[in-house]
PDB file of C-alpha atoms in Angstrom:
ATOM      1  CA  MET A   1     124.193  22.664-194.886  1.00 53.00           C
ATOM      2  CA  PRO A   2     127.684  21.072-194.863  1.00 62.00           C
ATOM      3  CA  ASP A   3     130.287  22.525-192.528  1.00 73.00           C
ATOM      4  CA  PRO A   4     132.715  24.451-194.767  1.00 88.00           C
ATOM      5  CA  SER A   5     135.487  24.386-192.155  1.00 97.00           C
ATOM      6  CA  LEU A   6     138.468  22.077-192.572  1.00 98.00           C
ATOM      7  CA  ARG A   7     140.408  20.066-189.990  1.00 98.00           C
ATOM      8  CA  ILE A   8     144.131  19.365-190.211  1.00 98.00           C
ATOM      9  CA  VAL A   9     146.593  17.340-188.145  1.00 98.00           C
ATOM     10  CA  THR A  10     150.378  17.598-188.024  1.00 98.00           C
ATOM     11  CA  TYR A  11     152.227  14.772-186.291  1.00 98.00           C
ATOM     12  CA  ASN A  12     155.850  13.626-186.026  1.00 97.00           C
ATOM     13  CA  VAL A  13     155.361   9.846-185.758  1.00 95.00           C
ATOM     14  CA  ARG A  14     159.053   9.015-185.194  1.00 91.00           C
ATOM     15  CA  TYR A  15     159.115   6.292-187.870  1.00 86.00           C
ATOM     16  CA  PHE A  16     156.452   4.379-185.865  1.00 87.00           C
ATOM     17  CA  GLY A  17     159.337   3.168-183.719  1.00 70.00           C
ATOM     18  CA  HIS A  18     158.678   4.814-180.362  1.00 53.00           C
ATOM     19  CA  MET A  19     158.318   1.462-178.562  1.00 53.00           C
ATOM     20  CA  LEU A  20     161.963   0.719-179.404  1.00 46.00           C
ATOM     21  CA  ARG A  21     163.143   4.312-178.815  1.00 52.00           C
ATOM     22  CA  GLY A  22     163.291   4.995-182.532  1.00 46.00           C
ATOM     23  CA  LEU A  23     165.705   2.148-183.278  1.00 47.00           C
ATOM     24  CA  ALA A  24     163.194   0.166-185.334  1.00 48.00           C
ATOM     25  CA  SER A  25     159.628   0.421-186.547  1.00 54.00           C
ATOM     26  CA  THR A  26     157.073  -1.997-185.093  1.00 67.00           C
ATOM     27  CA  MET A  27     153.508  -2.992-185.908  1.00 69.00           C
ATOM     28  CA  GLY A  28     151.985  -1.774-182.629  1.00 78.00           C
ATOM     29  CA  PRO A  29     152.544   1.975-183.092  1.00 88.00           C
ATOM     30  CA  LYS A  30     151.135   1.833-186.640  1.00 92.00           C
ATOM     31  CA  ARG A  31     147.943   0.236-185.344  1.00 94.00           C
ATOM     32  CA  ARG A  32     147.627   2.625-182.402  1.00 95.00           C
ATOM     33  CA  VAL A  33     148.321   5.763-184.446  1.00 96.00           C
ATOM     34  CA  ALA A  34     145.785   4.585-187.040  1.00 97.00           C
ATOM     35  CA  ALA A  35     143.214   3.981-184.297  1.00 97.00           C
ATOM     36  CA  ALA A  36     143.855   7.392-182.721  1.00 98.00           C
ATOM     37  CA  LEU A  37     143.445   9.232-186.027  1.00 98.00           C
ATOM     38  CA  ALA A  38     140.307   7.268-186.904  1.00 98.00           C
ATOM     39  CA  ALA A  39     138.797   8.175-183.513  1.00 98.00           C
ATOM     40  CA  LEU A  40     138.986  11.920-184.156  1.00 98.00           C
ATOM     41  CA  ASP A  41     135.535  13.403-184.626  1.00 97.00           C
ATOM     42  CA  PRO A  42     135.138  15.004-187.042  1.00 97.00           C
ATOM     43  CA  LEU A  43     137.735  13.166-189.097  1.00 98.00           C
ATOM     44  CA  PRO A  44     140.617  15.345-190.297  1.00 98.00           C
ATOM     45  CA  ASP A  45     140.566  16.498-193.894  1.00 98.00           C
ATOM     46  CA  ILE A  46     144.375  16.552-194.021  1.00 98.00           C
ATOM     47  CA  VAL A  47     146.958  14.659-191.984  1.00 98.00           C
ATOM     48  CA  CYS A  48     150.597  15.771-192.294  1.00 98.00           C
ATOM     49  CA  LEU A  49     153.196  13.326-190.961  1.00 98.00           C
ATOM     50  CA  GLN A  50     156.904  13.813-190.341  1.00 97.00           C
ATOM     51  CA  GLU A  51     159.643  11.202-189.906  1.00 92.00           C
ATOM     52  CA  VAL A  52     158.146   8.561-192.170  1.00 93.00           C
ATOM     53  CA  GLU A  53     160.470   5.965-193.723  1.00 84.00           C
ATOM     54  CA  THR A  54     160.483   4.535-197.226  1.00 76.00           C
ATOM     55  CA  THR A  55     161.974   1.038-196.871  1.00 56.00           C
ATOM     56  CA  SER A  56     165.128   0.290-194.900  1.00 44.00           C
ATOM     57  CA  LEU A  57     166.708  -1.967-192.317  1.00 40.00           C
ATOM     58  CA  ARG A  58     165.284   0.209-189.547  1.00 43.00           C
ATOM     59  CA  SER A  59     161.743   0.120-190.946  1.00 43.00           C
ATOM     60  CA  THR A  60     161.611  -3.627-191.663  1.00 46.00           C
ATOM     61  CA  ILE A  61     163.840  -5.470-189.167  1.00 46.00           C
ATOM     62  CA  ALA A  62     161.076  -5.688-186.525  1.00 44.00           C
ATOM     63  CA  ASP A  63     158.054  -5.374-188.825  1.00 55.00           C
ATOM     64  CA  ARG A  64     158.565  -7.454-191.958  1.00 52.00           C
ATOM     65  CA  PRO A  65     156.846  -6.261-195.154  1.00 56.00           C
ATOM     66  CA  LYS A  66     153.657  -8.134-195.960  1.00 62.00           C
ATOM     67  CA  ARG A  67     154.491  -8.117-199.667  1.00 63.00           C
ATOM     68  CA  PRO A  68     157.528  -7.233-201.839  1.00 65.00           C
ATOM     69  CA  GLY A  69     158.084  -3.508-202.202  1.00 64.00           C
ATOM     70  CA  GLU A  70     155.844  -2.513-199.311  1.00 77.00           C
ATOM     71  CA  THR A  71     156.952   0.830-197.871  1.00 86.00           C
ATOM     72  CA  GLN A  72     156.409   2.048-194.324  1.00 88.00           C
ATOM     73  CA  LEU A  73     153.622   4.358-195.468  1.00 93.00           C
ATOM     74  CA  MET A  74     151.934   1.497-197.332  1.00 92.00           C
ATOM     75  CA  ALA A  75     152.151  -0.628-194.172  1.00 91.00           C
ATOM     76  CA  PHE A  76     150.629   2.188-192.113  1.00 94.00           C
ATOM     77  CA  MET A  77     147.810   2.681-194.612  1.00 96.00           C
ATOM     78  CA  GLY A  78     147.148  -1.056-194.314  1.00 95.00           C
ATOM     79  CA  ARG A  79     146.592  -0.509-190.610  1.00 95.00           C
ATOM     80  CA  MET A  80     144.297   2.411-191.436  1.00 97.00           C
ATOM     81  CA  ASP A  81     142.274   0.129-193.715  1.00 97.00           C
ATOM     82  CA  GLU A  82     142.054  -2.485-190.944  1.00 97.00           C
ATOM     83  CA  THR A  83     140.916   0.085-188.385  1.00 97.00           C
ATOM     84  CA  PHE A  84     138.114   1.517-190.509  1.00 98.00           C
ATOM     85  CA  SER A  85     137.057  -1.916-191.745  1.00 98.00           C
ATOM     86  CA  ALA A  86     136.753  -3.219-188.176  1.00 97.00           C
ATOM     87  CA  GLN A  87     134.365  -0.326-187.488  1.00 97.00           C
ATOM     88  CA  SER A  88     132.402  -0.950-190.723  1.00 98.00           C
ATOM     89  CA  ARG A  89     133.481   2.429-192.047  1.00 98.00           C
ATOM     90  CA  ASP A  90     134.931   3.368-195.415  1.00 97.00           C
ATOM     91  CA  MET A  91     138.559   4.496-195.208  1.00 98.00           C
ATOM     92  CA  PRO A  92     138.563   7.937-196.886  1.00 98.00           C
ATOM     93  CA  TYR A  93     142.287   8.734-197.085  1.00 98.00           C
ATOM     94  CA  GLU A  94     144.705   8.771-199.981  1.00 98.00           C
ATOM     95  CA  ALA A  95     148.370   8.886-198.954  1.00 98.00           C
ATOM     96  CA  PHE A  96     151.245  10.757-200.597  1.00 97.00           C
ATOM     97  CA  TYR A  97     154.917  10.233-199.729  1.00 95.00           C
ATOM     98  CA  PHE A  98     157.686  12.842-200.085  1.00 95.00           C
ATOM     99  CA  ARG A  99     161.137  11.283-199.845  1.00 90.00           C
ATOM    100  CA  ALA A 100     163.923  13.289-198.215  1.00 81.00           C
ATOM    101  CA  HIS A 101     167.090  11.228-197.647  1.00 58.00           C
ATOM    102  CA  HIS A 102     168.533   7.736-197.997  1.00 52.00           C
ATOM    103  CA  TYR A 103     171.330   6.386-195.810  1.00 50.00           C
ATOM    104  CA  LYS A 104     173.134   3.312-197.191  1.00 49.00           C
ATOM    105  CA  LEU A 105     176.018   1.107-196.147  1.00 51.00           C
ATOM    106  CA  GLY A 106     177.075  -0.569-199.361  1.00 54.00           C
ATOM    107  CA  ASP A 107     173.898  -2.051-200.815  1.00 56.00           C
ATOM    108  CA  VAL A 108     172.067  -2.047-197.482  1.00 48.00           C
ATOM    109  CA  SER A 109     169.585   0.746-196.834  1.00 50.00           C
ATOM    110  CA  LEU A 110     170.055   1.635-193.145  1.00 49.00           C
ATOM    111  CA  TYR A 111     167.310   4.204-192.860  1.00 52.00           C
ATOM    112  CA  THR A 112     165.431   6.751-194.898  1.00 66.00           C
ATOM    113  CA  THR A 113     163.619   9.974-194.073  1.00 78.00           C
ATOM    114  CA  GLY A 114     160.547  11.606-195.481  1.00 91.00           C
ATOM    115  CA  LEU A 115     157.191  13.297-195.078  1.00 96.00           C
ATOM    116  CA  ALA A 116     153.671  12.118-195.808  1.00 97.00           C
ATOM    117  CA  VAL A 117     150.310  13.760-196.388  1.00 98.00           C
ATOM    118  CA  LEU A 118     146.970  11.961-196.078  1.00 98.00           C
ATOM    119  CA  VAL A 119     144.062  13.600-197.919  1.00 98.00           C
ATOM    120  CA  ASN A 120     140.409  12.900-197.134  1.00 98.00           C
ATOM    121  CA  LYS A 121     138.928  12.162-200.574  1.00 98.00           C
ATOM    122  CA  ARG A 122     135.377  12.752-199.380  1.00 98.00           C
ATOM    123  CA  THR A 123     135.973  16.434-198.741  1.00 98.00           C
ATOM    124  CA  LEU A 124     139.018  17.327-200.847  1.00 98.00           C
ATOM    125  CA  GLN A 125     140.347  16.853-204.349  1.00 98.00           C
ATOM    126  CA  VAL A 126     144.078  16.894-205.120  1.00 98.00           C
ATOM    127  CA  ASP A 127     144.943  19.396-207.835  1.00 98.00           C
ATOM    128  CA  LYS A 128     148.743  19.094-207.806  1.00 97.00           C
ATOM    129  CA  HIS A 129     151.693  18.128-205.618  1.00 98.00           C
ATOM    130  CA  ASN A 130     155.500  17.869-205.613  1.00 97.00           C
ATOM    131  CA  VAL A 131     155.823  14.178-204.657  1.00 96.00           C
ATOM    132  CA  ASP A 132     158.265  13.533-207.500  1.00 94.00           C
ATOM    133  CA  SER A 133     160.496  16.453-206.550  1.00 93.00           C
ATOM    134  CA  PRO A 134     159.999  17.767-202.995  1.00 94.00           C
ATOM    135  CA  GLN A 135     161.542  21.184-202.438  1.00 96.00           C
ATOM    136  CA  SER A 136     164.938  21.065-200.729  1.00 94.00           C
ATOM    137  CA  ILE A 137     165.341  23.646-197.971  1.00 94.00           C
ATOM    138  CA  THR A 138     168.492  22.218-196.357  1.00 91.00           C
ATOM    139  CA  HIS A 139     171.164  24.702-195.340  1.00 78.00           C
ATOM    140  CA  HIS A 140     174.647  23.183-195.492  1.00 65.00           C
ATOM    141  CA  HIS A 141     176.776  25.043-192.971  1.00 54.00           C
ATOM    142  CA  VAL A 142     179.782  22.800-193.687  1.00 47.00           C
ATOM    143  CA  LEU A 143     179.927  21.983-197.386  1.00 47.00           C
ATOM    144  CA  ARG A 144     182.268  19.017-197.027  1.00 45.00           C
ATOM    145  CA  LEU A 145     179.600  17.312-194.894  1.00 45.00           C
ATOM    146  CA  LYS A 146     176.844  18.036-197.404  1.00 48.00           C
ATOM    147  CA  ASP A 147     176.307  14.410-198.430  1.00 46.00           C
ATOM    148  CA  ARG A 148     176.187  13.222-194.804  1.00 50.00           C
ATOM    149  CA  LYS A 149     173.717  15.769-193.490  1.00 49.00           C
ATOM    150  CA  GLN A 150     170.071  14.736-193.276  1.00 62.00           C
ATOM    151  CA  SER A 151     168.149  16.445-196.059  1.00 82.00           C
ATOM    152  CA  ARG A 152     165.278  18.739-195.183  1.00 90.00           C
ATOM    153  CA  ILE A 153     162.411  19.214-197.602  1.00 95.00           C
ATOM    154  CA  CYS A 154     159.050  20.888-197.991  1.00 97.00           C
ATOM    155  CA  ALA A 155     156.079  18.915-199.275  1.00 98.00           C
ATOM    156  CA  HIS A 156     153.480  20.908-201.192  1.00 98.00           C
ATOM    157  CA  MET A 157     149.924  20.150-202.256  1.00 98.00           C
ATOM    158  CA  ARG A 158     147.280  22.318-203.899  1.00 98.00           C
ATOM    159  CA  LEU A 159     143.876  21.072-202.832  1.00 98.00           C
ATOM    160  CA  LEU A 160     140.320  21.863-203.886  1.00 98.00           C
ATOM    161  CA  ARG A 161     137.400  21.777-201.481  1.00 97.00           C
ATOM    162  CA  ARG A 162     134.856  19.432-203.106  1.00 96.00           C
ATOM    163  CA  GLU A 163     131.929  21.458-201.798  1.00 94.00           C
ATOM    164  CA  ASP A 164     132.730  24.507-203.905  1.00 95.00           C
ATOM    165  CA  GLY A 165     136.061  23.959-205.676  1.00 96.00           C
ATOM    166  CA  ARG A 166     137.785  26.518-203.444  1.00 97.00           C
ATOM    167  CA  PRO A 167     141.586  26.104-203.737  1.00 98.00           C
ATOM    168  CA  PHE A 168     144.120  26.252-200.936  1.00 98.00           C
ATOM    169  CA  HIS A 169     147.641  24.968-200.312  1.00 98.00           C
ATOM    170  CA  VAL A 170     149.186  22.735-197.682  1.00 98.00           C
ATOM    171  CA  PHE A 171     152.925  22.721-196.951  1.00 98.00           C
ATOM    172  CA  ASN A 172     154.512  20.101-194.684  1.00 98.00           C
ATOM    173  CA  THR A 173     158.098  20.363-193.452  1.00 98.00           C
ATOM    174  CA  HIS A 174     160.693  19.361-190.851  1.00 96.00           C
ATOM    175  CA  LEU A 175     163.499  21.825-190.130  1.00 96.00           C
ATOM    176  CA  SER A 176     167.012  20.827-189.069  1.00 93.00           C
ATOM    177  CA  LEU A 177     168.340  20.899-185.548  1.00 92.00           C
ATOM    178  CA  PRO A 178     170.596  23.897-184.807  1.00 91.00           C
ATOM    179  CA  THR A 179     174.070  23.305-186.217  1.00 73.00           C
ATOM    180  CA  PRO A 180     176.881  22.880-183.659  1.00 50.00           C
ATOM    181  CA  PHE A 181     179.339  24.288-186.205  1.00 46.00           C
ATOM    182  CA  ALA A 182     178.182  27.870-185.641  1.00 47.00           C
ATOM    183  CA  ARG A 183     179.674  30.022-182.881  1.00 52.00           C
ATOM    184  CA  GLU A 184     176.190  31.005-181.727  1.00 54.00           C
ATOM    185  CA  PHE A 185     175.402  27.386-180.825  1.00 47.00           C
ATOM    186  CA  TRP A 186     177.925  27.413-177.986  1.00 41.00           C
ATOM    187  CA  SER A 187     177.226  30.961-176.818  1.00 47.00           C
ATOM    188  CA  THR A 188     173.474  30.597-176.197  1.00 59.00           C
ATOM    189  CA  LYS A 189     171.714  28.608-173.486  1.00 59.00           C
ATOM    190  CA  ASP A 190     168.493  27.994-175.419  1.00 68.00           C
ATOM    191  CA  LYS A 191     169.655  26.518-178.712  1.00 75.00           C
ATOM    192  CA  MET A 192     166.476  25.217-180.369  1.00 92.00           C
ATOM    193  CA  GLY A 193     165.212  27.688-182.925  1.00 90.00           C
ATOM    194  CA  CYS A 194     168.365  29.803-182.611  1.00 92.00           C
ATOM    195  CA  GLY A 195     170.509  28.044-185.221  1.00 92.00           C
ATOM    196  CA  VAL A 196     171.734  30.130-188.126  1.00 91.00           C
ATOM    197  CA  ASN A 197     171.041  27.113-190.343  1.00 93.00           C
ATOM    198  CA  GLN A 198     167.461  26.969-189.062  1.00 95.00           C
ATOM    199  CA  LEU A 199     166.890  30.615-189.984  1.00 96.00           C
ATOM    200  CA  HIS A 200     168.275  29.967-193.475  1.00 96.00           C
ATOM    201  CA  GLU A 201     165.880  27.034-193.864  1.00 97.00           C
ATOM    202  CA  ALA A 202     162.948  29.104-192.593  1.00 98.00           C
ATOM    203  CA  ARG A 203     163.721  31.742-195.232  1.00 98.00           C
ATOM    204  CA  LYS A 204     163.963  29.111-197.971  1.00 97.00           C
ATOM    205  CA  LEU A 205     160.657  27.691-196.776  1.00 98.00           C
ATOM    206  CA  THR A 206     158.832  31.024-196.892  1.00 98.00           C
ATOM    207  CA  ASP A 207     160.309  31.879-200.312  1.00 98.00           C
ATOM    208  CA  PHE A 208     159.048  28.544-201.650  1.00 98.00           C
ATOM    209  CA  MET A 209     155.589  29.030-200.156  1.00 98.00           C
ATOM    210  CA  SER A 210     155.320  32.550-201.520  1.00 97.00           C
ATOM    211  CA  ALA A 211     156.305  31.404-205.008  1.00 97.00           C
ATOM    212  CA  HIS A 212     153.879  28.468-205.118  1.00 97.00           C
ATOM    213  CA  SER A 213     150.793  29.622-203.225  1.00 97.00           C
ATOM    214  CA  ASN A 214     150.053  32.287-205.858  1.00 93.00           C
ATOM    215  CA  SER A 215     148.336  34.492-203.268  1.00 94.00           C
ATOM    216  CA  GLU A 216     145.855  31.695-202.482  1.00 97.00           C
ATOM    217  CA  PRO A 217     145.214  30.630-198.851  1.00 98.00           C
ATOM    218  CA  PHE A 218     147.756  28.226-197.385  1.00 98.00           C
ATOM    219  CA  VAL A 219     148.644  26.330-194.240  1.00 98.00           C
ATOM    220  CA  VAL A 220     152.166  25.216-193.317  1.00 98.00           C
ATOM    221  CA  CYS A 221     152.845  22.759-190.542  1.00 98.00           C
ATOM    222  CA  GLY A 222     155.448  20.353-189.223  1.00 98.00           C
ATOM    223  CA  ASP A 223     158.313  19.895-186.817  1.00 98.00           C
ATOM    224  CA  PHE A 224     160.191  23.191-186.795  1.00 98.00           C
ATOM    225  CA  ASN A 225     162.604  22.220-183.999  1.00 97.00           C
ATOM    226  CA  SER A 226     161.941  25.734-182.716  1.00 97.00           C
ATOM    227  CA  PRO A 227     159.887  26.861-179.705  1.00 97.00           C
ATOM    228  CA  PRO A 228     157.681  29.960-179.530  1.00 97.00           C
ATOM    229  CA  SER A 229     159.673  33.157-178.926  1.00 95.00           C
ATOM    230  CA  SER A 230     162.757  31.672-180.653  1.00 97.00           C
ATOM    231  CA  PRO A 231     164.352  33.559-183.572  1.00 96.00           C
ATOM    232  CA  VAL A 232     162.862  31.098-186.086  1.00 97.00           C
ATOM    233  CA  PHE A 233     159.369  31.448-184.613  1.00 98.00           C
ATOM    234  CA  ARG A 234     159.695  35.250-184.471  1.00 98.00           C
ATOM    235  CA  TYR A 235     160.840  35.316-188.106  1.00 98.00           C
ATOM    236  CA  LEU A 236     157.890  33.223-189.278  1.00 98.00           C
ATOM    237  CA  THR A 237     155.278  35.207-187.338  1.00 98.00           C
ATOM    238  CA  GLY A 238     157.023  38.564-187.823  1.00 98.00           C
ATOM    239  CA  ASP A 239     158.928  39.071-191.060  1.00 97.00           C
ATOM    240  CA  ALA A 240     157.051  36.283-192.893  1.00 98.00           C
ATOM    241  CA  ARG A 241     153.683  37.424-191.412  1.00 98.00           C
ATOM    242  CA  LEU A 242     152.397  33.924-190.713  1.00 98.00           C
ATOM    243  CA  THR A 243     149.682  33.292-188.121  1.00 98.00           C
ATOM    244  CA  CYS A 244     150.274  30.604-185.494  1.00 98.00           C
ATOM    245  CA  ALA A 245     147.138  28.471-185.052  1.00 98.00           C
ATOM    246  CA  GLN A 246     147.622  27.823-181.341  1.00 98.00           C
ATOM    247  CA  ALA A 247     148.273  31.494-180.623  1.00 98.00           C
ATOM    248  CA  ALA A 248     145.321  32.604-182.749  1.00 98.00           C
ATOM    249  CA  VAL A 249     142.835  30.562-180.681  1.00 98.00           C
ATOM    250  CA  GLY A 250     144.488  31.437-177.356  1.00 98.00           C
ATOM    251  CA  GLN A 251     145.956  28.007-176.602  1.00 98.00           C
ATOM    252  CA  ILE A 252     149.494  29.355-176.198  1.00 98.00           C
ATOM    253  CA  ASP A 253     151.266  32.579-175.395  1.00 98.00           C
ATOM    254  CA  PRO A 254     153.676  33.039-178.339  1.00 97.00           C
ATOM    255  CA  ASN A 255     156.123  34.834-176.041  1.00 96.00           C
ATOM    256  CA  VAL A 256     156.532  31.793-173.756  1.00 96.00           C
ATOM    257  CA  SER A 257     158.826  29.082-175.070  1.00 94.00           C
ATOM    258  CA  ARG A 258     157.971  26.286-172.626  1.00 91.00           C
ATOM    259  CA  GLY A 259     154.295  26.812-171.907  1.00 94.00           C
ATOM    260  CA  PHE A 260     152.921  23.997-174.104  1.00 98.00           C
ATOM    261  CA  PRO A 261     155.401  21.182-174.866  1.00 97.00           C
ATOM    262  CA  THR A 262     154.726  19.157-177.999  1.00 98.00           C
ATOM    263  CA  ALA A 263     157.744  16.860-177.680  1.00 97.00           C
ATOM    264  CA  GLY A 264     159.743  15.154-174.963  1.00 95.00           C
ATOM    265  CA  PHE A 265     163.162  13.569-174.610  1.00 83.00           C
ATOM    266  CA  MET A 266     164.066  11.988-171.275  1.00 80.00           C
ATOM    267  CA  HIS A 267     163.169  14.760-168.776  1.00 85.00           C
ATOM    268  CA  MET A 268     163.177  17.576-171.342  1.00 90.00           C
ATOM    269  CA  ARG A 269     159.942  19.075-172.637  1.00 95.00           C
ATOM    270  CA  MET A 270     159.959  21.262-175.748  1.00 96.00           C
ATOM    271  CA  HIS A 271     157.454  23.030-177.997  1.00 98.00           C
ATOM    272  CA  LEU A 272     158.816  22.148-181.454  1.00 98.00           C
ATOM    273  CA  ASP A 273     155.747  21.478-183.616  1.00 98.00           C
ATOM    274  CA  HIS A 274     153.650  24.222-185.135  1.00 98.00           C
ATOM    275  CA  MET A 275     150.877  25.063-187.537  1.00 98.00           C
ATOM    276  CA  PHE A 276     150.887  28.406-189.341  1.00 98.00           C
ATOM    277  CA  SER A 277     148.819  30.058-192.059  1.00 98.00           C
ATOM    278  CA  GLY A 278     148.986  32.866-194.536  1.00 98.00           C
ATOM    279  CA  ALA A 279     146.320  35.382-195.492  1.00 97.00           C
ATOM    280  CA  GLY A 280     142.861  34.014-196.181  1.00 97.00           C
ATOM    281  CA  VAL A 281     142.872  31.419-193.380  1.00 98.00           C
ATOM    282  CA  ARG A 282     140.998  31.894-190.088  1.00 98.00           C
ATOM    283  CA  TRP A 283     141.763  29.504-187.232  1.00 98.00           C
ATOM    284  CA  LEU A 284     138.690  28.273-185.340  1.00 98.00           C
ATOM    285  CA  ASP A 285     139.911  25.848-182.667  1.00 98.00           C
ATOM    286  CA  THR A 286     142.595  23.363-181.664  1.00 98.00           C
ATOM    287  CA  GLN A 287     140.354  20.815-179.952  1.00 97.00           C
ATOM    288  CA  GLU A 288     142.076  17.505-179.106  1.00 98.00           C
ATOM    289  CA  THR A 289     145.493  19.169-179.121  1.00 98.00           C
ATOM    290  CA  HIS A 290     147.161  18.195-175.843  1.00 98.00           C
ATOM    291  CA  PRO A 291     150.627  18.945-174.412  1.00 98.00           C
ATOM    292  CA  PHE A 292     153.212  16.194-174.332  1.00 97.00           C
ATOM    293  CA  GLY A 293     152.686  13.911-171.347  1.00 95.00           C
ATOM    294  CA  ASP A 294     148.943  14.535-171.032  1.00 97.00           C
ATOM    295  CA  LEU A 295     147.472  11.152-170.080  1.00 96.00           C
ATOM    296  CA  LYS A 296     144.037  12.218-171.346  1.00 96.00           C
ATOM    297  CA  SER A 297     145.184  12.357-174.958  1.00 97.00           C
ATOM    298  CA  ARG A 298     144.449   9.394-177.210  1.00 97.00           C
ATOM    299  CA  PHE A 299     147.936   9.975-178.674  1.00 97.00           C
ATOM    300  CA  HIS A 300     149.780   9.681-175.362  1.00 96.00           C
ATOM    301  CA  GLY A 301     152.813   7.392-175.589  1.00 92.00           C
ATOM    302  CA  LEU A 302     152.615   6.798-179.346  1.00 94.00           C
ATOM    303  CA  SER A 303     155.585   9.004-180.304  1.00 94.00           C
ATOM    304  CA  ASP A 304     158.096  11.393-178.745  1.00 94.00           C
ATOM    305  CA  HIS A 305     155.884  14.136-180.203  1.00 96.00           C
ATOM    306  CA  MET A 306     152.215  15.018-179.819  1.00 98.00           C
ATOM    307  CA  PRO A 307     150.058  16.041-182.768  1.00 98.00           C
ATOM    308  CA  ILE A 308     148.531  19.451-183.292  1.00 98.00           C
ATOM    309  CA  VAL A 309     144.897  19.168-184.370  1.00 98.00           C
ATOM    310  CA  ALA A 310     143.292  22.351-185.673  1.00 98.00           C
ATOM    311  CA  ARG A 311     140.211  23.529-187.535  1.00 98.00           C
ATOM    312  CA  PHE A 312     140.185  26.469-189.925  1.00 98.00           C
ATOM    313  CA  ALA A 313     137.965  28.336-192.342  1.00 98.00           C
ATOM    314  CA  LEU A 314     138.811  29.926-195.648  1.00 97.00           C
ATOM    315  CA  ASP A 315     137.848  33.586-195.744  1.00 93.00           C
ATOM    316  CA  ALA A 316     135.172  34.565-198.234  1.00 85.00           C
ATOM    317  CA  VAL A 317     136.444  35.653-201.608  1.00 76.00           C
ATOM    318  CA  GLY A 318     136.075  39.391-201.984  1.00 63.00           C
TER     319      GLY A 318
END
């Protein structure tokens, strides 16, 4: 009997430019990230990526497009094809890109931002998505800087489990950093997850999920720029009644902000990436989820973030 559980990955890939400290995308990280994902056993059913470019100077200056119009996600999926082909395996993923922002200097595209979702076509069918119009959740604390601020969005997909047609939703997002224009920014020592703008975005996110999940099971994941025990985390797990995957399986203590870092910058270690669920989802395990800096992880050194890998089940319909 097929395993009805589903496996999902959330991963901030830093534009596949970690080798050059995020200044430019290179071929190596695309190949290594593709190889790491392909090595997961069982293969994920859904892969949610943050910080994925469209096409820009940053994404192409060190890794030239193989053909006109090739985007960064297309280039990465080419590496996925190569990886599976080299192992004589069929590549099961279909990729969807959700564009967030475009920074230009005259006619030159400097860099772009966006999210991506990879769906395993063997196990899942795509019912609908918001690729053409991702939901904006950006909070503009200073309106005159609205056009300069990096846009924040929420990607949404309604998926059907091929085994039985059971529907569920996946939301992928990347919240802003705390704004320095708020008084609270300068009055608190721990700033991540404490920004008034971040709380506004978290509320917009939960309103959007509530309106579009239609009481069906859903998972939301991404880079929240907020550690456990922060106001944003407490809002999501308290007022919004979301369940944290890592806390549900006992991998983290949700009251400890620095117990399991998922990202690193210089000597700083932070827990910024999360996976949450609404009613109808039961978390089973987070196998192959490692803290940032763990040399045993196949994802070590590929980004300034580490992925969260989790398995869940959909509760039986009453």
